[in-house]
């Protein structure tokens, strides 16, 4: 198995060391940097497969560094920051980061995201020919021929109902459907009194395919309106 | 470049001044000449210029001729009265006085009049000076009675007596009549009474008429008593006084009426007549005269050797005959005048019994040196003068203007450009100069008004002391000319001095600037320091009083008699002042109003939000300026306050964000290393316990930090809400789905009662989720296991709102009330050991209220109920 090189950049040494331990436990090789300039230097000299970068750093902050990096590299970048406002997240993702984790973070979540990003990155390289019945959004792939659901290559077990709901939503990725619409679609009956069956199922699906069900990447709740699968690249 | 000022050198200036004065002289002369021409009855200057306008064609000639014709008749009579054998005889009797006792006294001419050194006649008495004017009779009060007859008062008394007696009779009759009631008697009495009444009336009528007639003939000449009588009657005296003369005269049918006159009157009359006789004698008999006459009636006189026919061919003539026919060659004499001539001649007993004739003619060749020739000559001269002036006046007017402009432009200029040359007059203080000018003009005005003005307006020649000839007039007005010229020059020099001072900017004013400053200061102080109400009241009072006074003066001056021209001028002047005051007040008020509007506009803009706007102080004044200044200060303060508030808001948010960020960073390390420690799988149980405590607490810190940011944002309203139209029912369903497992883990049964139809609200979906997440989370944390949780969505307020209600049984007793629970950092669990920061309900409440909803907690024993209400909207 390939040894992935992950660059961790944060001005807080303790955090960098902690992350290093986590990642090493998962079998990654960790490179360390403490400001944006250092990170850029390392990126120029070594091949790095993934970058974890903080925003608030001296000399060159994470945002500017990301912009600079994205001029030349397309490696996955995960922003790790204590700035947790929506604006901050939006900014980070817009300028080219692939993921945004807020501090304090769950170490398991961090490693899961790292894995997910790497898989996607490598999969991109060895892209499977798109089959007609395969629906993909981001790292989520629903293969209707095989009736398989994979997230970043990893298969996920789903109940038939869950699969149907997911398929329906993935087929119409980006569109919001109300509970009643989903109900009618899946059960082929008119929705009776609003019960929370659909909601419960959605919750289950989320917990299965998402790294953090509270912060879903794919299956999003549009409160008061319905649910949707995000259309991602 | 040529010197611009070379035209203003001294020699040129001198020439200009001289020219200017000459022009003025010519102008004034021209004006006067013209006026003279018109006034003298020569006609307008245009007619004068035509060759046809000879003296004999002028109105003046006509008047004089007529006058002289009358005089001829009069003179004829006078010669008869005063002369003996062709010479003046002063011893001839003039007045006979009949006294009541029957005696008579005869006064001769000499007794009545005396000759002065100059050859004029004056009333007798002293006779040597004007003092004798009041005569001897004035002092003695001697009266004379002319012709017999009763007194005026005797007559009136007589009438009065008659009146009284008739009245008495009448009263008696009436008394008698009242005693008798017999009808027949009554009629008789009535007739008698009526008759008496008529008599009374006729008597009183007679009295009225007599007294009015009497008064009409009252003559107040020279102010002493001449009661009753007329000229005719006096002349009748002459006839009475010449008893040998068969000519008698009676005055109408008033023979019984007496005439009273003081001797003094006769003295005066005699003197006048003698003087007149003298003058006419001079003119017609002794000196060469162009006027020749032949009187051929009861009295005869002539001063020429020619015959009447010959006279009629020499020029202008008039002939009247006793039988009333007349003919003349003078278009100036009309029918009326002819009649008057005849009457006069008859009156003077020159023509009587319709016999005789009077011929008066003027030789229009004006060979003799008399008044006619004089007048003729002067009119020729005048004609020449007028012709001259007609050419000169326009030229003079033009030159006048030219030199005036030159002088004004050149005031103070000399050789060097830009330099203003001043003379000794400019060194005087300004006030002195103005006063001198005003004073000079005023004095001259007085002189002009009273002397020349009198002459101009009233033709009062006496004051001018010249003879009554055309040339004399021209000479006379040259005085006026000079005076007016002086007046004008005074003004001109003053004006030029003012111009020079202005140019040099050296006014030399001593008092005026000081006064002006004080006045301005006072105005400014008044206008700034007093309230507007005081100012307006003060102004109103002054205006009312002033207007009343001015109006009074105006009305009195113009409409009341007795003030004359002065009164009128003053009146009009006051009217002008009134108008000026009105305008000034109007201007003041309008100005204040405009300023107030400006201020209003400005404050409007500030109120609308343009906090930076400053009112323009330059356009305001007085109290308004201060007002605007204060408003500007307020708006400054406002701006500062707004900025401060905004700044503090920003700082607050920044503070919280920064602080939370700074807390989160070390917190991350704590959590990470605790986790790492856990992964070391340390065998020691105690270590494991400690680690789990560390983990729990650090997680709590994490939650607390996040909640802290959220609650600060929620309570300060710094949240950016994305309001959408949501289906509340669906939302609750979704939340129910999210919590299904967790509820299940504590065996909490979800009892959901939701409507079948969607109920829409306008809210931020994520925030509503946060509220419900919080509430449901609380249920998970604090509800008693194995109990039911009731959830419902209820439309309320007849469709205007919708409420979400969640009820559960609390695991531990709640010891505080609802209000306290929503306070920040208050936790149901007073020991604060369990999870949660204590901010949850506070955040939920703030979020609800931010979205126009209401949040209510109800506690009853262990029942915990929360109601969240939002306004409902229709689906759109």
GROMACS .gro file of C-alpha atoms in nm, chain B residues 28 100 111 131 133 146 209 314 317 346 348 425 458 584 595 662 756 772 859:
model
   19
  261UNK     CA    1  -3.228  12.816  -1.611
  333UNK     CA    2  -7.799  16.497   1.360
  344UNK     CA    3  -5.852  16.843   0.456
  364UNK     CA    4  -4.776  15.671   1.067
  366UNK     CA    5  -5.201  15.606   0.775
  379UNK     CA    6  -7.441  16.033   0.487
  442UNK     CA    7  -8.334  14.067   0.445
  547UNK     CA    8  -5.392  15.467  -3.652
  550UNK     CA    9  -5.938  15.159  -3.111
  579UNK     CA   10  -7.281  15.620  -1.775
  581UNK     CA   11  -6.941  15.837  -1.423
  658UNK     CA   12  -1.284  12.002   0.108
  691UNK     CA   13  -4.834  13.445  -0.683
  817UNK     CA   14  -3.898   9.691   0.568
  828UNK     CA   15  -3.461   8.114   0.713
  895UNK     CA   16  -0.864   3.208   2.139
  989UNK     CA   17  -5.280   1.698   0.813
 1005UNK     CA   18  -3.628   2.259   1.843
 1092UNK     CA   19  -4.410   2.453   3.489
   0.00000   0.00000   0.00000
